[in-house]
XYZ file of C-alpha atoms in Angstrom:
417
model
C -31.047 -146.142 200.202
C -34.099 -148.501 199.486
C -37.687 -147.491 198.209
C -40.005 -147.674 200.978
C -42.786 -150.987 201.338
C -46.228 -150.459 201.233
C -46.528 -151.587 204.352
C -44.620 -148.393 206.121
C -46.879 -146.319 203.610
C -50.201 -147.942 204.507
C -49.636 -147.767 208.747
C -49.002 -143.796 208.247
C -52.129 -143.489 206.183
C -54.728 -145.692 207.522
C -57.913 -146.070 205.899
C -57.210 -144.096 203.243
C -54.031 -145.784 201.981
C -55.137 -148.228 199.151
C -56.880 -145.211 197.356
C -53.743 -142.458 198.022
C -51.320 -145.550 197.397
C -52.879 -146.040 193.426
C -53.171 -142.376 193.242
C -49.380 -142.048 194.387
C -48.426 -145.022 191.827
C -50.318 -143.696 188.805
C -48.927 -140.126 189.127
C -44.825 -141.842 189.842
C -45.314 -144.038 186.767
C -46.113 -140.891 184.810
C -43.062 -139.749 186.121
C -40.867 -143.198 184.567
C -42.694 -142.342 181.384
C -39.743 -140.467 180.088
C -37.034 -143.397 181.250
C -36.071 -144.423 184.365
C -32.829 -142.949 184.921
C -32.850 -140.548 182.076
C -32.875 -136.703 183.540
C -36.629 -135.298 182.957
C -36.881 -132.988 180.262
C -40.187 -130.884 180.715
C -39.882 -127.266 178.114
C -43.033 -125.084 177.723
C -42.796 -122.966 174.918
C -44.356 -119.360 175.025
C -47.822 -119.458 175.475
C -48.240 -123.249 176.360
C -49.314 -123.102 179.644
C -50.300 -120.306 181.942
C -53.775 -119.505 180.643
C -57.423 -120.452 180.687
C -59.705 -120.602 177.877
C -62.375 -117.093 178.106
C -60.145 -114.645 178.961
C -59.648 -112.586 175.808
C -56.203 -112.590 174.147
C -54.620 -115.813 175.615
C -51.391 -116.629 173.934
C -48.287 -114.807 174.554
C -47.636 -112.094 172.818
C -51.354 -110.756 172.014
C -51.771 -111.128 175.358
C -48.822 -108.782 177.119
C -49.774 -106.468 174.209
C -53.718 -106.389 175.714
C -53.145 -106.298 178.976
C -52.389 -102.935 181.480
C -49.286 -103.860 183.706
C -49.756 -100.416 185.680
C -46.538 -98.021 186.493
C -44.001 -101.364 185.887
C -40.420 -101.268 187.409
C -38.006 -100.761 184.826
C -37.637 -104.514 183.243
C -34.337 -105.229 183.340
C -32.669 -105.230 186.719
C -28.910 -104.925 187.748
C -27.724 -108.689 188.200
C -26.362 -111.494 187.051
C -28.347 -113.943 184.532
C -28.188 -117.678 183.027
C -27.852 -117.462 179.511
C -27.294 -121.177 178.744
C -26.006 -124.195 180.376
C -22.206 -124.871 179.896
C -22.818 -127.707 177.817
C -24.774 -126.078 175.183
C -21.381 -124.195 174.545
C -18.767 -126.786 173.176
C -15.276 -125.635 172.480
C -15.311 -124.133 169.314
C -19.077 -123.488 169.269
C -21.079 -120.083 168.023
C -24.113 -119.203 169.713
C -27.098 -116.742 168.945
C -29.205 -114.700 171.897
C -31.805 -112.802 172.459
C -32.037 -111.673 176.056
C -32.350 -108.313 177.995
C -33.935 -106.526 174.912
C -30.963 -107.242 173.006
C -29.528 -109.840 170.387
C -25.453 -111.441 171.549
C -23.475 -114.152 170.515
C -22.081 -116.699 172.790
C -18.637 -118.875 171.881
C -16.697 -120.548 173.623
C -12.722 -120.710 172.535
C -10.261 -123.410 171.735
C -8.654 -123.304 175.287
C -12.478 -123.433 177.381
C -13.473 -119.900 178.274
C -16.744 -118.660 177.463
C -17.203 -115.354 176.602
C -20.669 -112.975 175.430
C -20.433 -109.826 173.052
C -22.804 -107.646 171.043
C -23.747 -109.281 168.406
C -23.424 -106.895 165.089
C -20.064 -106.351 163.706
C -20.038 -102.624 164.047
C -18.237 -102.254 160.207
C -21.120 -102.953 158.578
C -23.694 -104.185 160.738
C -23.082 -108.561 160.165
C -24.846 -110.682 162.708
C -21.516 -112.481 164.308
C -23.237 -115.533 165.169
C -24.771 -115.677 161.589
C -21.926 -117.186 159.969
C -18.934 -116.460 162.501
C -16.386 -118.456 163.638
C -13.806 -118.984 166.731
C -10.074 -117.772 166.114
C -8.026 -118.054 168.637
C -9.486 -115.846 171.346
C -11.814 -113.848 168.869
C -15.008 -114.264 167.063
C -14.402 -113.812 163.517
C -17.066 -111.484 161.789
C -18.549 -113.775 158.393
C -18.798 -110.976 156.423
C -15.684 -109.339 156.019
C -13.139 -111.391 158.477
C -13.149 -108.670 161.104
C -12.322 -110.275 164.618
C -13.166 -109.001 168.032
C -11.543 -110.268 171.208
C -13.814 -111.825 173.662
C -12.163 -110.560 176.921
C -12.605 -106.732 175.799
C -14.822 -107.054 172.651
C -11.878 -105.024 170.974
C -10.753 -105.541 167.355
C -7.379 -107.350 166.726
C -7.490 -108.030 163.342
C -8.994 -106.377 159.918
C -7.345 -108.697 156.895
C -6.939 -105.966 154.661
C -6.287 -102.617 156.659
C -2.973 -101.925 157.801
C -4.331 -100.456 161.062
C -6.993 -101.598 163.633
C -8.474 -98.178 164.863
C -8.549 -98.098 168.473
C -12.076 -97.637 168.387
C -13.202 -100.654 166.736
C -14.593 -102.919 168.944
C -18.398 -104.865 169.972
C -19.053 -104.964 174.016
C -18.330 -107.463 175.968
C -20.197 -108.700 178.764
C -18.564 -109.972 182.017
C -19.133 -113.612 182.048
C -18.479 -116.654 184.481
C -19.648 -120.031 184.726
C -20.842 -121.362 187.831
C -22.911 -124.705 188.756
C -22.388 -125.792 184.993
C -23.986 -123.000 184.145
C -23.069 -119.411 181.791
C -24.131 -116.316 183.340
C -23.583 -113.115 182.043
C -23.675 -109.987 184.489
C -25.705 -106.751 183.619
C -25.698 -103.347 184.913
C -27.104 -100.496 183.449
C -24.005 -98.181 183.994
C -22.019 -101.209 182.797
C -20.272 -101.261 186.177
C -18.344 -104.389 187.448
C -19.997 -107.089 188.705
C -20.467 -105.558 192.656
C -20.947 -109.645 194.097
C -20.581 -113.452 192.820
C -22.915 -116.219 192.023
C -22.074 -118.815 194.926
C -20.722 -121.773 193.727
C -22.774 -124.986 195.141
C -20.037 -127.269 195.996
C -21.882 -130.953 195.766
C -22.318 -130.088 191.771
C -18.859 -128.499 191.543
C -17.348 -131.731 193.098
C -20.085 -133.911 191.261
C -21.687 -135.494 194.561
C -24.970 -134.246 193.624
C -25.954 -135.288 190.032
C -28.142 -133.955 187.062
C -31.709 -135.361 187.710
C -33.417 -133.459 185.295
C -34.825 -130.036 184.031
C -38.475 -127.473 183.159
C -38.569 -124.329 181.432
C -41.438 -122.052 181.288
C -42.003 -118.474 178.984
C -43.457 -115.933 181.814
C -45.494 -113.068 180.727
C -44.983 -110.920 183.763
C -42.396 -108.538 184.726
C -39.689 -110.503 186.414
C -40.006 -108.781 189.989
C -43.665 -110.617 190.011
C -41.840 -113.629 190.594
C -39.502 -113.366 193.712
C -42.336 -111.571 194.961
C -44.481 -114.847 195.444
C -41.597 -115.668 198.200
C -42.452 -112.983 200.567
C -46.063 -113.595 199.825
C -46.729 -116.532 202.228
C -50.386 -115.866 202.120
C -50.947 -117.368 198.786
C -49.195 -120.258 199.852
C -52.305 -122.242 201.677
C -55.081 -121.363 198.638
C -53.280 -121.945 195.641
C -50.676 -124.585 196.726
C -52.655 -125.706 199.207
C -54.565 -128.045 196.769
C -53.493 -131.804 196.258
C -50.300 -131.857 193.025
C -52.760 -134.225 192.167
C -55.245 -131.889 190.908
C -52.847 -130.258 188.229
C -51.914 -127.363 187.600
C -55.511 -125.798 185.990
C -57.057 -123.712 188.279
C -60.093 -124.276 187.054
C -60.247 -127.925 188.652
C -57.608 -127.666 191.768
C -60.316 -127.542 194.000
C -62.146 -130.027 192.566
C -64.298 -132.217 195.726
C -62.258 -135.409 194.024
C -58.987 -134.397 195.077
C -60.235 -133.206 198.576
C -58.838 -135.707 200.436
C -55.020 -134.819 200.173
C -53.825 -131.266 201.278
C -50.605 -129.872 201.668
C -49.642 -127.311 204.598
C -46.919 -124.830 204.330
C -45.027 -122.681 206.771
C -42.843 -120.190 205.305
C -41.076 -117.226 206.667
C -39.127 -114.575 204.576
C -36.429 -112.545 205.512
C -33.523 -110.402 203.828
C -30.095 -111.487 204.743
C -27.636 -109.082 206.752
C -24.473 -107.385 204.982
C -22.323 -108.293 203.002
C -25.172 -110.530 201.691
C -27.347 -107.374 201.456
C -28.152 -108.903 197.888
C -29.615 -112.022 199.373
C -33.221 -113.019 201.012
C -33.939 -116.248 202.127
C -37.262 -118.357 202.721
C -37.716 -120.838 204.818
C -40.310 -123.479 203.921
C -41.711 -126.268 206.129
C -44.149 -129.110 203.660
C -46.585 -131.469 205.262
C -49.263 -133.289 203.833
C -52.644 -134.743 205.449
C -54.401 -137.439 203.427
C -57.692 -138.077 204.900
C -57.077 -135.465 207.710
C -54.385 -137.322 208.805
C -50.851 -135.886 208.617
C -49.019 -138.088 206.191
C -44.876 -137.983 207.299
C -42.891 -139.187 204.221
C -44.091 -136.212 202.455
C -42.573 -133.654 204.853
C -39.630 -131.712 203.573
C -37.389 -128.654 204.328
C -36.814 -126.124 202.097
C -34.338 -123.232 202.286
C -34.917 -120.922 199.517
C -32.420 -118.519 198.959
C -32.321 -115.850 196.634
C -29.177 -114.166 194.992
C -29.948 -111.147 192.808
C -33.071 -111.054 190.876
C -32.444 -113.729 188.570
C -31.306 -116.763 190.911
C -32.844 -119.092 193.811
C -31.109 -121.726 195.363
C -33.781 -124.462 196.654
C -32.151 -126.902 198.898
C -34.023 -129.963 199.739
C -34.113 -132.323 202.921
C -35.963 -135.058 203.794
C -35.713 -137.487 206.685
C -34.727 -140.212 204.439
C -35.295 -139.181 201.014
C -32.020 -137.581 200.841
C -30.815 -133.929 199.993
C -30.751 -132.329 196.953
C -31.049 -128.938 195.326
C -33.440 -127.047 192.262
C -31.336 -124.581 190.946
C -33.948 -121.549 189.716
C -32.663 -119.051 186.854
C -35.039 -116.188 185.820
C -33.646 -114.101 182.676
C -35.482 -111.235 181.478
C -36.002 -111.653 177.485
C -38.120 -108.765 176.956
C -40.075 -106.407 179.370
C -42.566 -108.713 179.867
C -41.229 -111.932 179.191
C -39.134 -114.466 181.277
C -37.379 -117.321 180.691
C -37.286 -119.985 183.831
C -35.875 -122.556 183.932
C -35.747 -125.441 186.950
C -32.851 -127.739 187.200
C -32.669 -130.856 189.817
C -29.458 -132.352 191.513
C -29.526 -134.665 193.742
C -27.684 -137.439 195.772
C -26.138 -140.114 193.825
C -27.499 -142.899 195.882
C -31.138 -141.851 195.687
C -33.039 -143.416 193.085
C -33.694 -141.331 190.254
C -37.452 -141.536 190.813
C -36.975 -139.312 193.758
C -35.765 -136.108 192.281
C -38.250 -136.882 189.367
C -41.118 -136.889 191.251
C -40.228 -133.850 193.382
C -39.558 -131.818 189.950
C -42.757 -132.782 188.445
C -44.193 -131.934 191.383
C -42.482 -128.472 191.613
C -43.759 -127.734 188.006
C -47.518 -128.287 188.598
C -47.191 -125.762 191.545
C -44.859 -123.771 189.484
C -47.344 -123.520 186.440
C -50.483 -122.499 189.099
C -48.069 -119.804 189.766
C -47.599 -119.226 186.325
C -51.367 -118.645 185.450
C -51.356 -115.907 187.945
C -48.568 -114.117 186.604
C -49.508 -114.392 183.064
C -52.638 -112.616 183.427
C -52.440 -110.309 186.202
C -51.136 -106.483 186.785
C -48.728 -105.115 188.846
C -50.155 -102.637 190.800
C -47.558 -100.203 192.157
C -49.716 -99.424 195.287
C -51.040 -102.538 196.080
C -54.188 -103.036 198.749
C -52.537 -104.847 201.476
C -53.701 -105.828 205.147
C -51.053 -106.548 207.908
C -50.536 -109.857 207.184
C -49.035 -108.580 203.554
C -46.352 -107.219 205.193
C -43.682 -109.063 203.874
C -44.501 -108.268 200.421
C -43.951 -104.619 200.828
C -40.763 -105.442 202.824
C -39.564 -107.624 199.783
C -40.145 -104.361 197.604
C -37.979 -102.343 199.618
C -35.408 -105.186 199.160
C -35.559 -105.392 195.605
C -35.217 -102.096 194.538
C -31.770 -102.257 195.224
C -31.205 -103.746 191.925
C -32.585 -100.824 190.012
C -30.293 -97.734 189.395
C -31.744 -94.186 188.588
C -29.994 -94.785 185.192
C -32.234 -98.251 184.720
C -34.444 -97.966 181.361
C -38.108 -97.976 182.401
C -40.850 -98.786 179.715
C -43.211 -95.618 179.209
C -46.997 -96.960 180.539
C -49.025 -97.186 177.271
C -52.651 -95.763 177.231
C -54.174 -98.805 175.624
C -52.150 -101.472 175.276
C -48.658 -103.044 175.843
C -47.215 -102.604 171.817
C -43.938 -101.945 172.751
């Protein structure tokens, strides 16, 4: 599949075409900067993007601590969650993480399987990532040799008791790895996984390759950002702006950037049973440059949502190919998230492609971002009729709450959990 000529770009664009068509080339080359068929590696660490100077407390931390989130949901829902991607884990490997309000270790044994425990030795309290090693199927405590199977999190082995008590054992999390990645399932009963992360079978079967990755630190409770899906509203004045504008809100609207807009159609809906845990969006793209509806930049999008921590965003194009941004959310803390973008696409696309669709998915991700990071949830929100859908996606999500879910008591002043 060859890159387009100038020529085909400049007859859909008109007058405006040698302007858009330097635009278009300065913000692709920024896009090679990396390497041209390297995967792009974008990471924003906590705090780095998501808010504007004048705003009070306005890094991470000081600011969930300063700001009032209203009566939140309780933070951690009932799903299943990326905690890394499968190669992070080598055979043999130890891994420490914080997720979910709690610290786990992550190894991976001899024979391939993954597996996700507690992480303190409950003898005497040893971090078993600190230090420990694989053995056999076990995780070998570095303080006094104590070793807990990964399947059950129970104890085979003390080297100098006689007996293992039948007690003596670290939990283990249910675990599976899916679309090279390890997810680990939570419930707050600790009930059985009750549905499975669909496997997408052009990555399985490696027709769809690795283009490329973001990850972004969210300071919002992690139902704020699903939400944004049923909330086609926002859609047309804060996406609506040209990705050539960036991703500060402060200059989006800027008069130099008026001349490109995109245009989005999007409807939400919930899928039937025995999908009950699924939604799905579906987005239409166009683009006018000059008030004139510019066609290679329309694309499909069919967003679909599993749980509360995954989105499946499948791609088409008339002849840009298919591919697919595979969306994790995992809930760190109350407040914080951890999202992370990754890109496959068709082999026989140029990798420039799926670059420049990912960098353009992060600057409307991060205008998303700056919402999130500074706003409240409001329980009872003021909605007209055209905000139906976001009370409909409420009703939707609470299924993945349980009476027994922890909620976070609603501080008087601040958020010093």
């Amino acid at each position: 599949m060859g890159w387009c000529g100038a020529e085909l770009l400049a007859a859909g664009l008109g007058d405006g075409a040698p302007l858009f068509l330097l635009l278009l080339l300065f913000f692709l080359l920024l896009v090679l900067l990396p390497g041209c068929w390297r995967p792009l590696e974008l990471r924003r660490g906590p705090g780095q993007v998501g808010y504007l100077p004048g705003l009070g407390p306005s890094r991470g931390l000081s600011a969930r601590r300063s700001r009032r989130p209203g009566a939140l949901p309780p933070p951690y829902p009932n799903g299943w969650y990326r905690v890394l991607d499968s190669a992070q884990l080598p055979r043999g490997a130890v891994r420490s993480l914080d997720l979910l309000g709690e610290r786990l270790t992550a190894f991976r044994t001899q024979d391939g399987h993954a597996h996700v425990v507690g992480a303190y030795c409950p003898h005497l309290g040893a971090d078993l990532a600190a230090g420990g090693r694989v053995v056999g199927g076990c995780i070998e405590c570095p303080f006094h040799g104590w070793r807990f199977r990964g399947e059950d999190g129970k104890c085979t082995h003390i080297p100098y008791a006689g007996k293992v008590p039948d007690f003596a054992k670290v939990r283990s999390w249910p675990c599976c790895e899916v679309n090279e990645m390890l997810l680990l399932w939570y419930h707050c009963d600790r009930t059985d996984p009750t549905w499975a992360v669909p496997e997408q079978p052009e990555v399985t079967a490696g027709e769809w390759v690795f283009r490329g990755q973001t990850e972004h630190f969210v300071d919002a409770h992690i139902q704020e950002i699903p939400e944004n899906a049923a909330d086609t509203a926002h859609l047309a004045f804060l996406h609506g702006p040209a990705i050539l504008s960036g991703s500060d809100l402060r200059y989006t609207k800027s008069r130099l950037w008026d001349f490109m807009k995109h245009v989005w159609k999007a409807e939400w809906q919930p899928e039937p049973e025995p999908h009950g845990h699924c939604s799905r969006m579906q987005l239409q793209h166009t683009a006018t440059i000059f008030g004139k509806h510019f066609s290679l930049l329309d694309l499909s999008v069919s967003a679909r949502q599993v749980g509360p921590g995954l989105v499946f965003l499948s791609f088409k194009h008339a002849f840009l190919g298919h591919g697919i941004i595979l969306q994790t959310v995992t809930p760190l803390e109350p407040l914080l998230q951890n999202v992370v973008h990754k890109i496959y696409y068709q082999k026989n696309v140029p990798a420039i492609i799926p670059k420049f669709i990912l960098r353009a998915e992060c600057i409307q991700f991060e205008r998303d971002v700056t919402i999130w990071n500074n706003k409240q949830y409001l329980p009872k929100p003021l909605l007209v009729r055209e905000d139906a859908g976001i009370q409909k996606h409420r009703r939707w999500f609470a299924q993945f709450y349980s009476e027994r879910s922890t909620r976070q008591p609603v501080p008087k002043g601040n958020l010093d959990w």
